[in-house]
PDB file of C-alpha atoms in Angstrom:
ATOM      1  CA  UNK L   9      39.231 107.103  88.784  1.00 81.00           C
ATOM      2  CA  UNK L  10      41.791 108.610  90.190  1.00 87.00           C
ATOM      3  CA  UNK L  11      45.573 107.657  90.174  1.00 93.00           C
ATOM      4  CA  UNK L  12      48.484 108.224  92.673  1.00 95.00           C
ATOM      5  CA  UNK L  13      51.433 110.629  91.393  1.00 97.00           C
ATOM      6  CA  UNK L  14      54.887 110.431  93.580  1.00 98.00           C
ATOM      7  CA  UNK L  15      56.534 113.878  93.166  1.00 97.00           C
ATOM      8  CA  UNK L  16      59.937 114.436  94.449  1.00 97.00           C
ATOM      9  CA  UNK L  17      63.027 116.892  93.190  1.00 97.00           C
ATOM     10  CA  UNK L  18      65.742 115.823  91.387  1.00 97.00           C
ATOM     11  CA  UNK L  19      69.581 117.106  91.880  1.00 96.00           C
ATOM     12  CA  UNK L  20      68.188 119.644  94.738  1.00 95.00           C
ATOM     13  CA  UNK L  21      71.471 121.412  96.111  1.00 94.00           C
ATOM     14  CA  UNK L  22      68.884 122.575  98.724  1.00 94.00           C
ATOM     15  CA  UNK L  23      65.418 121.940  99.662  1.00 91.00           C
ATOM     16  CA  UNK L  24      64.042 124.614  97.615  1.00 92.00           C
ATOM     17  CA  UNK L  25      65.908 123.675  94.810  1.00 95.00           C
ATOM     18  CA  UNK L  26      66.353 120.691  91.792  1.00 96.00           C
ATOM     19  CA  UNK L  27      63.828 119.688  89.549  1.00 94.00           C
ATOM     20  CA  UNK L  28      60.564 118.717  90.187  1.00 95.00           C
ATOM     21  CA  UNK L  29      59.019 115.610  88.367  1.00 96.00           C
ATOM     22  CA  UNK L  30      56.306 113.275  88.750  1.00 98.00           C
ATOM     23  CA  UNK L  31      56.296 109.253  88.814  1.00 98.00           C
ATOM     24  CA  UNK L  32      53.533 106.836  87.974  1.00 98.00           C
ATOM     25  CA  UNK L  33      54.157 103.139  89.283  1.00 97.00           C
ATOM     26  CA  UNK L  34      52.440 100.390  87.679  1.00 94.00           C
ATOM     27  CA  UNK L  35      51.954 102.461  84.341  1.00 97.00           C
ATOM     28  CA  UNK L  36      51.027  99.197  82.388  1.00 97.00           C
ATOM     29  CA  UNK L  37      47.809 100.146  81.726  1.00 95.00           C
ATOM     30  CA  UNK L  38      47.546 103.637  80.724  1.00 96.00           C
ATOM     31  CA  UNK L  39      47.107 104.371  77.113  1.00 96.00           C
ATOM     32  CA  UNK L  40      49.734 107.047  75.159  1.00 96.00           C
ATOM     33  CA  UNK L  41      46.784 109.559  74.970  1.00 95.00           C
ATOM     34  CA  UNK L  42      46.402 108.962  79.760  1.00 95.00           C
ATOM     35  CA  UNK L  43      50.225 109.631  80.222  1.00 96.00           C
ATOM     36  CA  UNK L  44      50.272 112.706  77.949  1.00 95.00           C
ATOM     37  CA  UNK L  45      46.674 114.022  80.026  1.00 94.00           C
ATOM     38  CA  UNK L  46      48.189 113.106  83.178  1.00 96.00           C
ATOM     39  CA  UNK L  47      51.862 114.469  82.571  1.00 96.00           C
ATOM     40  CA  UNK L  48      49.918 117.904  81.291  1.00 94.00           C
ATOM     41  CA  UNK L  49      47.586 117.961  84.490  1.00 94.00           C
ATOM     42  CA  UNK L  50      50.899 117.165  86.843  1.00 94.00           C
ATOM     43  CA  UNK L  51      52.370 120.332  84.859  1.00 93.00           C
ATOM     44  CA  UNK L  52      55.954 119.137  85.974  1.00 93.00           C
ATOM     45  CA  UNK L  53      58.496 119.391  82.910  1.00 90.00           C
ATOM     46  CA  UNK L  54      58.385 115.864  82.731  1.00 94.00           C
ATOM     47  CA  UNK L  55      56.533 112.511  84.328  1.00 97.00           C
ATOM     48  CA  UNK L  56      58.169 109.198  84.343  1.00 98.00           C
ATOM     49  CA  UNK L  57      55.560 106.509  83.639  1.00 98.00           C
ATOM     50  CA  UNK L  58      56.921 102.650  85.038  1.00 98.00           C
ATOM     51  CA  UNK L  59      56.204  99.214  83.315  1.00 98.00           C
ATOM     52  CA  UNK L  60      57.294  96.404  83.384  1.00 98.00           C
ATOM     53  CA  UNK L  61      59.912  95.265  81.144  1.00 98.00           C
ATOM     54  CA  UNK L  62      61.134  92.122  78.848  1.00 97.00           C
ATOM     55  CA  UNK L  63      64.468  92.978  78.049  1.00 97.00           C
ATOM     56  CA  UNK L  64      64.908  95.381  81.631  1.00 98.00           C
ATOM     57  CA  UNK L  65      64.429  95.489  85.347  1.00 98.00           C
ATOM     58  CA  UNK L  66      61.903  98.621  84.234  1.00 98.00           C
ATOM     59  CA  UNK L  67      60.351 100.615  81.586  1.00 98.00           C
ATOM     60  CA  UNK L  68      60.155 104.015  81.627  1.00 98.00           C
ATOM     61  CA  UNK L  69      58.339 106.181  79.801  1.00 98.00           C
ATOM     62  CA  UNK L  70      58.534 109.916  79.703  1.00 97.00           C
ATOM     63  CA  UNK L  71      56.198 112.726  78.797  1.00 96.00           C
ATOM     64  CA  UNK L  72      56.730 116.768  78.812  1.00 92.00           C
ATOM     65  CA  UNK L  73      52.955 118.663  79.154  1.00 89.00           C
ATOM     66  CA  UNK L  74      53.323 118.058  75.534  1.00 87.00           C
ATOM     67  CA  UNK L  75      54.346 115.202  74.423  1.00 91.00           C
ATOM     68  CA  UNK L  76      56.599 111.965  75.179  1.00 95.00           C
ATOM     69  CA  UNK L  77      60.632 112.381  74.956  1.00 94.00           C
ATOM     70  CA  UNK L  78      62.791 109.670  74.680  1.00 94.00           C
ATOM     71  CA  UNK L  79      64.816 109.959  77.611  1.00 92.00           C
ATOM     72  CA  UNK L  80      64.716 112.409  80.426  1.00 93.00           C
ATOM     73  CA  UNK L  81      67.762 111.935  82.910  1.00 92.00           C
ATOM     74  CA  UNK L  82      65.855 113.932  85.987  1.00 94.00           C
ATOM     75  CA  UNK L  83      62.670 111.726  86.201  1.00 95.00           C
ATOM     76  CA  UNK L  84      65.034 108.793  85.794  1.00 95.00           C
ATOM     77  CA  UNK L  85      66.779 109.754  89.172  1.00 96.00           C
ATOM     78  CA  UNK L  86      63.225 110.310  90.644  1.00 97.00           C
ATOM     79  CA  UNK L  87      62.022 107.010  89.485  1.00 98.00           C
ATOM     80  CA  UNK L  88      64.866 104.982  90.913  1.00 98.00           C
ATOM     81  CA  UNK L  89      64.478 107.421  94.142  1.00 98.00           C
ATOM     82  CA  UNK L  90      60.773 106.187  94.545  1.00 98.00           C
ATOM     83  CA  UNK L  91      60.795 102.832  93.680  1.00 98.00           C
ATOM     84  CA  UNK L  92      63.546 102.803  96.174  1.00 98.00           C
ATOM     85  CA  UNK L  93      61.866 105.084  99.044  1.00 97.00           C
ATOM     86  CA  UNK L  94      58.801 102.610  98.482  1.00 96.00           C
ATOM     87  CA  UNK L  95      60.921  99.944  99.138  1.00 97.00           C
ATOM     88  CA  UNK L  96      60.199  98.426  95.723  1.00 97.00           C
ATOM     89  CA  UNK L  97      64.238  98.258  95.049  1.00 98.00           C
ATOM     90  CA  UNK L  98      67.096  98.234  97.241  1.00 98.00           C
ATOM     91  CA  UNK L  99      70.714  99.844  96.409  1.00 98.00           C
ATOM     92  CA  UNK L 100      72.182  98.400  93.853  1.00 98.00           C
ATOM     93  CA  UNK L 101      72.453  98.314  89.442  1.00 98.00           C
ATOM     94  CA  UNK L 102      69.586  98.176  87.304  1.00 98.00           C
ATOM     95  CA  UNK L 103      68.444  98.061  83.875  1.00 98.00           C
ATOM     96  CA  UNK L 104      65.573 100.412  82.374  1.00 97.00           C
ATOM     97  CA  UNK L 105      64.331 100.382  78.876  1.00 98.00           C
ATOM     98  CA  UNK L 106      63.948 103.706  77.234  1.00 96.00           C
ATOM     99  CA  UNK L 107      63.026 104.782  73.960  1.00 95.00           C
ATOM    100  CA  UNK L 108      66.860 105.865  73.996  1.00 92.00           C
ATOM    101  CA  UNK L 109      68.053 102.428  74.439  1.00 94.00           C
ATOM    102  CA  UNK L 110      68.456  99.998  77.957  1.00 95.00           C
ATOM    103  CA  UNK L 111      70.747 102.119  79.718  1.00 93.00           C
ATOM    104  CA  UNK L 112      71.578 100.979  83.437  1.00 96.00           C
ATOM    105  CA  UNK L 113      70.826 103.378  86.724  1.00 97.00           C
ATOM    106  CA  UNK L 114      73.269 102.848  89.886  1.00 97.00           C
ATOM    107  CA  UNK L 115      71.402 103.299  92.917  1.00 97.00           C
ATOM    108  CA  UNK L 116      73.807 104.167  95.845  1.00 95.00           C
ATOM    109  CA  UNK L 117      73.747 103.437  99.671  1.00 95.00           C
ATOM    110  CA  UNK L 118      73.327 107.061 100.359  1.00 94.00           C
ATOM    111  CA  UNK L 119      70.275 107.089  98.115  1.00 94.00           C
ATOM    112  CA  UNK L 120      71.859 109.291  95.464  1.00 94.00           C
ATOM    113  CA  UNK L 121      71.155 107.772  91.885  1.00 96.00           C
ATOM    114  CA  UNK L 122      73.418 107.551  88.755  1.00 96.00           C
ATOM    115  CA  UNK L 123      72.292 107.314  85.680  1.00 95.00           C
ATOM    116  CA  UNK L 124      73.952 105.706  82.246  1.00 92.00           C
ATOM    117  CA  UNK L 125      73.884 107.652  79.301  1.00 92.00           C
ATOM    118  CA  UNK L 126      74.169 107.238  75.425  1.00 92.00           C
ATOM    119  CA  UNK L 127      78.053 107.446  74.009  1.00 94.00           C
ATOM    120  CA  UNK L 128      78.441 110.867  73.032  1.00 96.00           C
ATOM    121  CA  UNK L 129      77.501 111.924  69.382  1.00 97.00           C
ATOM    122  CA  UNK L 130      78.931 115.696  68.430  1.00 97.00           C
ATOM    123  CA  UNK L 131      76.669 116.958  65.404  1.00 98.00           C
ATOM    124  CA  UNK L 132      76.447 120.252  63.680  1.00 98.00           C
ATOM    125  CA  UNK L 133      78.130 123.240  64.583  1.00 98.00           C
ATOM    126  CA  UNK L 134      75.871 125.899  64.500  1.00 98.00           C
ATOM    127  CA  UNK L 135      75.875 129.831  63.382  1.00 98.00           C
ATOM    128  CA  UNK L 136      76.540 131.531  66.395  1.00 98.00           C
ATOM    129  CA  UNK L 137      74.378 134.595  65.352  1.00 98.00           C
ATOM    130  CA  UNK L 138      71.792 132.662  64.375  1.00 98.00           C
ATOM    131  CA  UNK L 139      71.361 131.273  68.065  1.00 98.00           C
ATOM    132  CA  UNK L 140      72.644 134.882  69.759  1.00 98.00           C
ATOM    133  CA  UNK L 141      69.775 136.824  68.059  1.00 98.00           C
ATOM    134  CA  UNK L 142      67.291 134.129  69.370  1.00 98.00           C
ATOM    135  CA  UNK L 143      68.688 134.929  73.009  1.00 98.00           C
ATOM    136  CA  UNK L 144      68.350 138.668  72.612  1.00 98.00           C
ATOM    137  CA  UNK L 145      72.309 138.626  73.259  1.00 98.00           C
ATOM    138  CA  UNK L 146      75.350 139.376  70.972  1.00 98.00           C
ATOM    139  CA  UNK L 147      77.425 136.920  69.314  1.00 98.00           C
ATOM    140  CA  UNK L 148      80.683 139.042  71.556  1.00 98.00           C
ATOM    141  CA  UNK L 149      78.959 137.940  74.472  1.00 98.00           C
ATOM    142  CA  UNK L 150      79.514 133.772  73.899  1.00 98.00           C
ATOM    143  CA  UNK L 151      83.229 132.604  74.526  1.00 97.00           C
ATOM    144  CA  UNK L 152      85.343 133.076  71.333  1.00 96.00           C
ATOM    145  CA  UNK L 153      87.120 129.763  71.176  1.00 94.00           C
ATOM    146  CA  UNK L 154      84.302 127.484  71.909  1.00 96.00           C
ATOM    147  CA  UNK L 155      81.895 126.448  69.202  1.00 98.00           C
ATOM    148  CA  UNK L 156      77.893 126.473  69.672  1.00 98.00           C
ATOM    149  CA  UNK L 157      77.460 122.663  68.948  1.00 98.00           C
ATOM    150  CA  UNK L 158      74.150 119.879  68.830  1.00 98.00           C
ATOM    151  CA  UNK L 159      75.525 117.132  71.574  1.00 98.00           C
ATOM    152  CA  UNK L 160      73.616 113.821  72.334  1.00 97.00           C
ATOM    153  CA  UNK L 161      74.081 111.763  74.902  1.00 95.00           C
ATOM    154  CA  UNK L 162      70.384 110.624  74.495  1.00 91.00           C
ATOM    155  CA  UNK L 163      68.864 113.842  73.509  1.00 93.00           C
ATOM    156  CA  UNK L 164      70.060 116.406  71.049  1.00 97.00           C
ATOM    157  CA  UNK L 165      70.796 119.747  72.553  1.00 98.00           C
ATOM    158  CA  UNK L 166      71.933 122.798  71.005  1.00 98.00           C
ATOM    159  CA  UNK L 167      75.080 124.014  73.566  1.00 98.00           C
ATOM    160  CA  UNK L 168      75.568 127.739  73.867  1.00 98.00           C
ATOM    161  CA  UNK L 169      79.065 128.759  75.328  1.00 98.00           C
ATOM    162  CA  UNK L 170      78.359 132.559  76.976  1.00 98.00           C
ATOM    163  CA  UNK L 171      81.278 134.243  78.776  1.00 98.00           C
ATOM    164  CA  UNK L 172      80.219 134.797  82.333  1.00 98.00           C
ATOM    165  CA  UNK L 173      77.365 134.579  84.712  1.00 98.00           C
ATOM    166  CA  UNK L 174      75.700 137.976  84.484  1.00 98.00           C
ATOM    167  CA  UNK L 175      74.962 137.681  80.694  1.00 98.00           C
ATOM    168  CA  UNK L 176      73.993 134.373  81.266  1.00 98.00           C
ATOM    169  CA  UNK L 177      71.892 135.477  84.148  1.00 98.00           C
ATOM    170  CA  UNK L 178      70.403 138.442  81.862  1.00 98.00           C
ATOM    171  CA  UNK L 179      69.766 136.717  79.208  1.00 98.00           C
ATOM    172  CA  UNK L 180      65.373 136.861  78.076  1.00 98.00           C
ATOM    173  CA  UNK L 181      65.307 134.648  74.931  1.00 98.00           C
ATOM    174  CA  UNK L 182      62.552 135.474  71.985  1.00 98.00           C
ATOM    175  CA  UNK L 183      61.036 131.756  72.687  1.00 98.00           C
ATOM    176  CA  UNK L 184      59.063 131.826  69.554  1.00 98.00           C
ATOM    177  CA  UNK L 185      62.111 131.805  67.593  1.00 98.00           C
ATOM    178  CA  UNK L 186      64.136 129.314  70.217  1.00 98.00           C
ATOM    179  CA  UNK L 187      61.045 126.366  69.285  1.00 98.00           C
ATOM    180  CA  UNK L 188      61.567 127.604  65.657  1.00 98.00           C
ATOM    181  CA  UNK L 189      65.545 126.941  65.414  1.00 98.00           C
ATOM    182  CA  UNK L 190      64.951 123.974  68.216  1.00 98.00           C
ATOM    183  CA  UNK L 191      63.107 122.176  65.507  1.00 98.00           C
ATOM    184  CA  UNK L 192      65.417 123.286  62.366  1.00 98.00           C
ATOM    185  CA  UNK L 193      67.961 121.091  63.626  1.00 98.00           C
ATOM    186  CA  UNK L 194      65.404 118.391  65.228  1.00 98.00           C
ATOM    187  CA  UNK L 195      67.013 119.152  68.813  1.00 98.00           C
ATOM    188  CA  UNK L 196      65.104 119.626  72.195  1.00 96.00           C
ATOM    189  CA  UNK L 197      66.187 122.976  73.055  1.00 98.00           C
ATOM    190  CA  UNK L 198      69.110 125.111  74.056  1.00 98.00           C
ATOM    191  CA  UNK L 199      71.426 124.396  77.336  1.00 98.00           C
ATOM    192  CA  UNK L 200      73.665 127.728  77.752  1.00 98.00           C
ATOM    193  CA  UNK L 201      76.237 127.767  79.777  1.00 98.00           C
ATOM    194  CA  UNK L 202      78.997 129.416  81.315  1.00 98.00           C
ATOM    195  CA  UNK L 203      82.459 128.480  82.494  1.00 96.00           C
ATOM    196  CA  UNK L 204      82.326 131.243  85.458  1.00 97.00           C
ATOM    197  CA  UNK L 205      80.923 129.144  88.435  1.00 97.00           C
ATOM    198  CA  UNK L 206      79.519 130.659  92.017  1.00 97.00           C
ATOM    199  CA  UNK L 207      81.111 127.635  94.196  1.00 96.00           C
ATOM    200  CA  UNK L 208      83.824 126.643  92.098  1.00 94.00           C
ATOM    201  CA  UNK L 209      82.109 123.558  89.914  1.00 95.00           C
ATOM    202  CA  UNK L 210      82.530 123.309  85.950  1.00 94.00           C
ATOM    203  CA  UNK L 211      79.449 125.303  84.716  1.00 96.00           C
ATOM    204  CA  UNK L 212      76.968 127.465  85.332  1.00 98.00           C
ATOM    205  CA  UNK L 213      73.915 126.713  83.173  1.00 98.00           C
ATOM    206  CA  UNK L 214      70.417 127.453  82.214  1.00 98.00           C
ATOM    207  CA  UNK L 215      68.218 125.641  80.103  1.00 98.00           C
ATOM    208  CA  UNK L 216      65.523 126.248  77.488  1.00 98.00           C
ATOM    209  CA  UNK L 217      63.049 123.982  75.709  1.00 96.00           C
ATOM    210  CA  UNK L 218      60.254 125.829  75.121  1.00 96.00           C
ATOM    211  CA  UNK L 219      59.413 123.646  71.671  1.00 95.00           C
ATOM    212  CA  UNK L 220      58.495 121.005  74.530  1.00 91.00           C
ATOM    213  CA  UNK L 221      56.491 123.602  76.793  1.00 88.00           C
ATOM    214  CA  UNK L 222      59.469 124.185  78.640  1.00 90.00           C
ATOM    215  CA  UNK L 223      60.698 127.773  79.268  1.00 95.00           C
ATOM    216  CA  UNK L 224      63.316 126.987  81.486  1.00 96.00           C
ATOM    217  CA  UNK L 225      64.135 123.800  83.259  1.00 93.00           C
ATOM    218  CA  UNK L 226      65.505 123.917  86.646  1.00 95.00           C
ATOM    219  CA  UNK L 227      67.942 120.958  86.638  1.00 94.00           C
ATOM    220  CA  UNK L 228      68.550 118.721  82.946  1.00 94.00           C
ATOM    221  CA  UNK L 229      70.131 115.638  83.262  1.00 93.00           C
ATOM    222  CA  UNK L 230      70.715 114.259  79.438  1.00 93.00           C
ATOM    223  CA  UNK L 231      71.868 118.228  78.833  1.00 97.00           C
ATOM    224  CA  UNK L 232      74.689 118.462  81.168  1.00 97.00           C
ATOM    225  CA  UNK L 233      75.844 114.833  80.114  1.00 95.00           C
ATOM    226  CA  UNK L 234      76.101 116.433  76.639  1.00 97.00           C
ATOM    227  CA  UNK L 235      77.947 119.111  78.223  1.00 97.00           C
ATOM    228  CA  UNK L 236      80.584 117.624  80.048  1.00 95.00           C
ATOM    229  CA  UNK L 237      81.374 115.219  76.997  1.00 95.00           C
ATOM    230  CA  UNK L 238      81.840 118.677  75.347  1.00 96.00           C
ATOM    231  CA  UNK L 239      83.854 120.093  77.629  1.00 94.00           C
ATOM    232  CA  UNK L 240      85.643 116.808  77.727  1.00 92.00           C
ATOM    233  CA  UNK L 241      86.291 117.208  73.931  1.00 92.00           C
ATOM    234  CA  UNK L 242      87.506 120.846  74.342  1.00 91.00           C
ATOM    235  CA  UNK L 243      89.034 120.807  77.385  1.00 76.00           C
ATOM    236  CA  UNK L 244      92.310 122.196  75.773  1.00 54.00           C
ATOM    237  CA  UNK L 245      91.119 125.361  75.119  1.00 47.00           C
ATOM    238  CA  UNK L 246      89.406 126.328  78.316  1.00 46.00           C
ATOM    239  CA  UNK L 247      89.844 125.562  81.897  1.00 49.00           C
ATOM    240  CA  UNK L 248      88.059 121.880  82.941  1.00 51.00           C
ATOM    241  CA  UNK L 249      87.547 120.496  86.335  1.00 46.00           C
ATOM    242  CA  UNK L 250      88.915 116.867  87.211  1.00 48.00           C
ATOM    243  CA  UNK L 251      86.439 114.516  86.765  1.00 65.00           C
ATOM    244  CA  UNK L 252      83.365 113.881  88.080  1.00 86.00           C
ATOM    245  CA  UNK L 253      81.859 117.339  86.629  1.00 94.00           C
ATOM    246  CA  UNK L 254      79.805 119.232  88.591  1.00 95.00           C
ATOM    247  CA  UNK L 255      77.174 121.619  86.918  1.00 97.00           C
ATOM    248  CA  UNK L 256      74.932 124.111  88.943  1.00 98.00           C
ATOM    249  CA  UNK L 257      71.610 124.964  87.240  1.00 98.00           C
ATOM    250  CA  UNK L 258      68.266 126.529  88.146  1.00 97.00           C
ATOM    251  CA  UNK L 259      70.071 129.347  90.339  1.00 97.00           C
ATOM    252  CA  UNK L 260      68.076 131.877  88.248  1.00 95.00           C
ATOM    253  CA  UNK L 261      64.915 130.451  88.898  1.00 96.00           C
ATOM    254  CA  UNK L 262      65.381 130.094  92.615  1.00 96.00           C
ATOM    255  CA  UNK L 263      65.730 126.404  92.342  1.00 96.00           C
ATOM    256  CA  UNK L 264      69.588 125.599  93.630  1.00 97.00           C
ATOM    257  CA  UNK L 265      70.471 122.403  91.877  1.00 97.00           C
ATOM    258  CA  UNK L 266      73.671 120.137  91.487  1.00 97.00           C
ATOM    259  CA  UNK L 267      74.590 117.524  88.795  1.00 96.00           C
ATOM    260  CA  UNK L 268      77.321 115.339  88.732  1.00 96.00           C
ATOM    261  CA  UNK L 269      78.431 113.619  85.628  1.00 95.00           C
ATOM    262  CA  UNK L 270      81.131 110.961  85.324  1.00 93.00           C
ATOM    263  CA  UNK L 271      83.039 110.216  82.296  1.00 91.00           C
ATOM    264  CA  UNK L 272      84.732 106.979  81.604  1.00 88.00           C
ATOM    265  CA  UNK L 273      87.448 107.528  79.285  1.00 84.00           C
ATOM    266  CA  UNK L 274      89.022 104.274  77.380  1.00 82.00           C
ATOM    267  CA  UNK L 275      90.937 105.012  74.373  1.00 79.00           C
ATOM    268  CA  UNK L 276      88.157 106.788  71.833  1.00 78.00           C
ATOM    269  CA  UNK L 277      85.576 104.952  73.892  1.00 82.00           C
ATOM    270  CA  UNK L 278      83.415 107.559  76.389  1.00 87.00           C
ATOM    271  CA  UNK L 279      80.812 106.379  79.135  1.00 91.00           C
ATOM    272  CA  UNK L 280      78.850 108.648  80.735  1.00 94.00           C
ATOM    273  CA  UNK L 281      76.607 108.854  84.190  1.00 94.00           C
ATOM    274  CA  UNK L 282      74.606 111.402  85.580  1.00 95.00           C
ATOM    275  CA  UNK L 283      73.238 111.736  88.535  1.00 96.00           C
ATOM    276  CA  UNK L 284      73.043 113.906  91.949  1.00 95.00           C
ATOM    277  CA  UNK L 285      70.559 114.026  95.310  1.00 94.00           C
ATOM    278  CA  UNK L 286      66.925 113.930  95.434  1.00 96.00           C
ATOM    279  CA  UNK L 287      64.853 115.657  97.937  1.00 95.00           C
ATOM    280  CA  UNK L 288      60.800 116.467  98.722  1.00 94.00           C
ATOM    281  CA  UNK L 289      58.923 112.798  98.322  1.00 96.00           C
ATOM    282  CA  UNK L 290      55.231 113.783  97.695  1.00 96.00           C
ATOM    283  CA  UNK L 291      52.295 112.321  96.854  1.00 96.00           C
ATOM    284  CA  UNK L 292      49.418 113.637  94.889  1.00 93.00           C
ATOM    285  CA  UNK L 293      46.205 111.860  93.108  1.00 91.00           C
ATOM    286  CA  UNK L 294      45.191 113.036  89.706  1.00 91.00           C
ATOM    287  CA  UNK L 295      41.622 111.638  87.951  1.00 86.00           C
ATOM    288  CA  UNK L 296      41.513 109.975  84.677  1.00 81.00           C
TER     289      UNK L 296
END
């Protein structure tokens, strides 16, 4: 039998870039042990499986090559980019169930796609040497003032502050020990960043997650949502942009991409959305 598989890339600044995920409608009845074959035979860093939903407009359900994650904010924006290309939604609000929670997606006129995240949750601070030797770098070469930190806005990410582009650029992490520490502290990977920018936005990042068969990840949704609630939180020590954030990505992997996040600051309350463009609708069939 074989099965349709939308493809399209999410937060592409151009049309080589973003990141590239799959989309399954009408997941209902694949089993656990389908979506993981089919997201590993796709070979995308994640699939977004759709269902229907009880307590949601959707559900969505997300799987790396190697197993399912509870929330992955670029296959959200490709979902809500499909169902909407498909003319299965039209622009508007909507609620998807996650394994994070039901967190609502804002589908604009323009066809760009914001998603809701989890309130921010700031865990450990971590050993900065003990995360520079697993990047191959120095603990001199992350910014001084800014602590290496586990952030959540739906997925815990260990955030690595590194003082400019070309040591971000240079850096070749010993993966084998970036899964190890990734699953000391129960966290899907490492998002380093920098506060040196090529066009002037808040960040320069890259991404690693090999624990989840992910060496690098071109564009990460839940990640920079982390980020800019960090940055948010620290903004008094280093420079910030206004609000929304803007975060390039994937630049070292010849995949341009752009993420927006917006904060909504009441009092000690935080909202965040995430979200950015979406370019390259494919289809593809895969057998099961």
């Amino acid at each position: 039998m074989k099965l349709k598989v939308y493809t399209v890339n999410s937060f592409a600044k151009t049309i080589e870039g973003g990141n590239p995920a799959g989309v399954v409608i009408d997941a209902d009845s694949l089993s656990d042990e389908s979506m993981k074959d089919i997201a590993a035979a796709i070979g995308f860093s994640e699939t977004a499986f759709v269902m229907k939903s009880e307590s949601a407009h959707f559900k969505v359900r997300f799987f790396t090559p190697e197993e399912e994650v509870d929330l992955c904010g670029h296959a959200t924006i490709a979902t809500f980019y499909v169902l909407l290309s498909k003319g299965l939604i039209k622009p508007g609000v909507f609620l998807q169930e996650t394994k994070a929670g039901i967190l609502s997606v804002e589908v604009k006129a323009d066809s760009s796609i914001m998603m809701e995240q989890n309130t921010p949750s700031f865990y450990e601070i971590v050993n900065k040497k003990e995360i520079a030797d697993s990047l191959n770098i120095t603990e001199n070469e992350m910014i001084d003032e800014l602590p290496v930190q586990i952030v959540s806005t739906g997925l815990r990410d260990i955030l690595v502050p590194v003082k400019n582009i070309n040591i971000l650029n240079a850096i070749q992490p010993n993966f084998e020990e970036v899964s190890r520490i990734s699953s000391k502290y129960n966290t899907i990977g490492y998002h380093v960043f920098t506060l040196e920018t090529l066009f002037g936005s808040s960040t320069y990042c890259r991404n690693f997650a090999p624990l989840y068969g992910i060496s690098e990840e071109s564009a990460t949704g839940t990640s920079n949502g982390a980020l800019a609630s960090y940055l948010f939180k620290y903004e008094n020590i280093k420079k910030v942009h206004d609000h929304p954030f803007v975060m390039e990505q994937g630049y070292s992997m010849k995949k341009p991409s752009e993420i927006i996040v917006e904060l909504m600051v009441k009092g000690q309350e935080m909202g965040v959305k995430v979200g950015g463009k979406v370019l390259n609708l494919s289809e593809m069939e895969v057998e099961i």
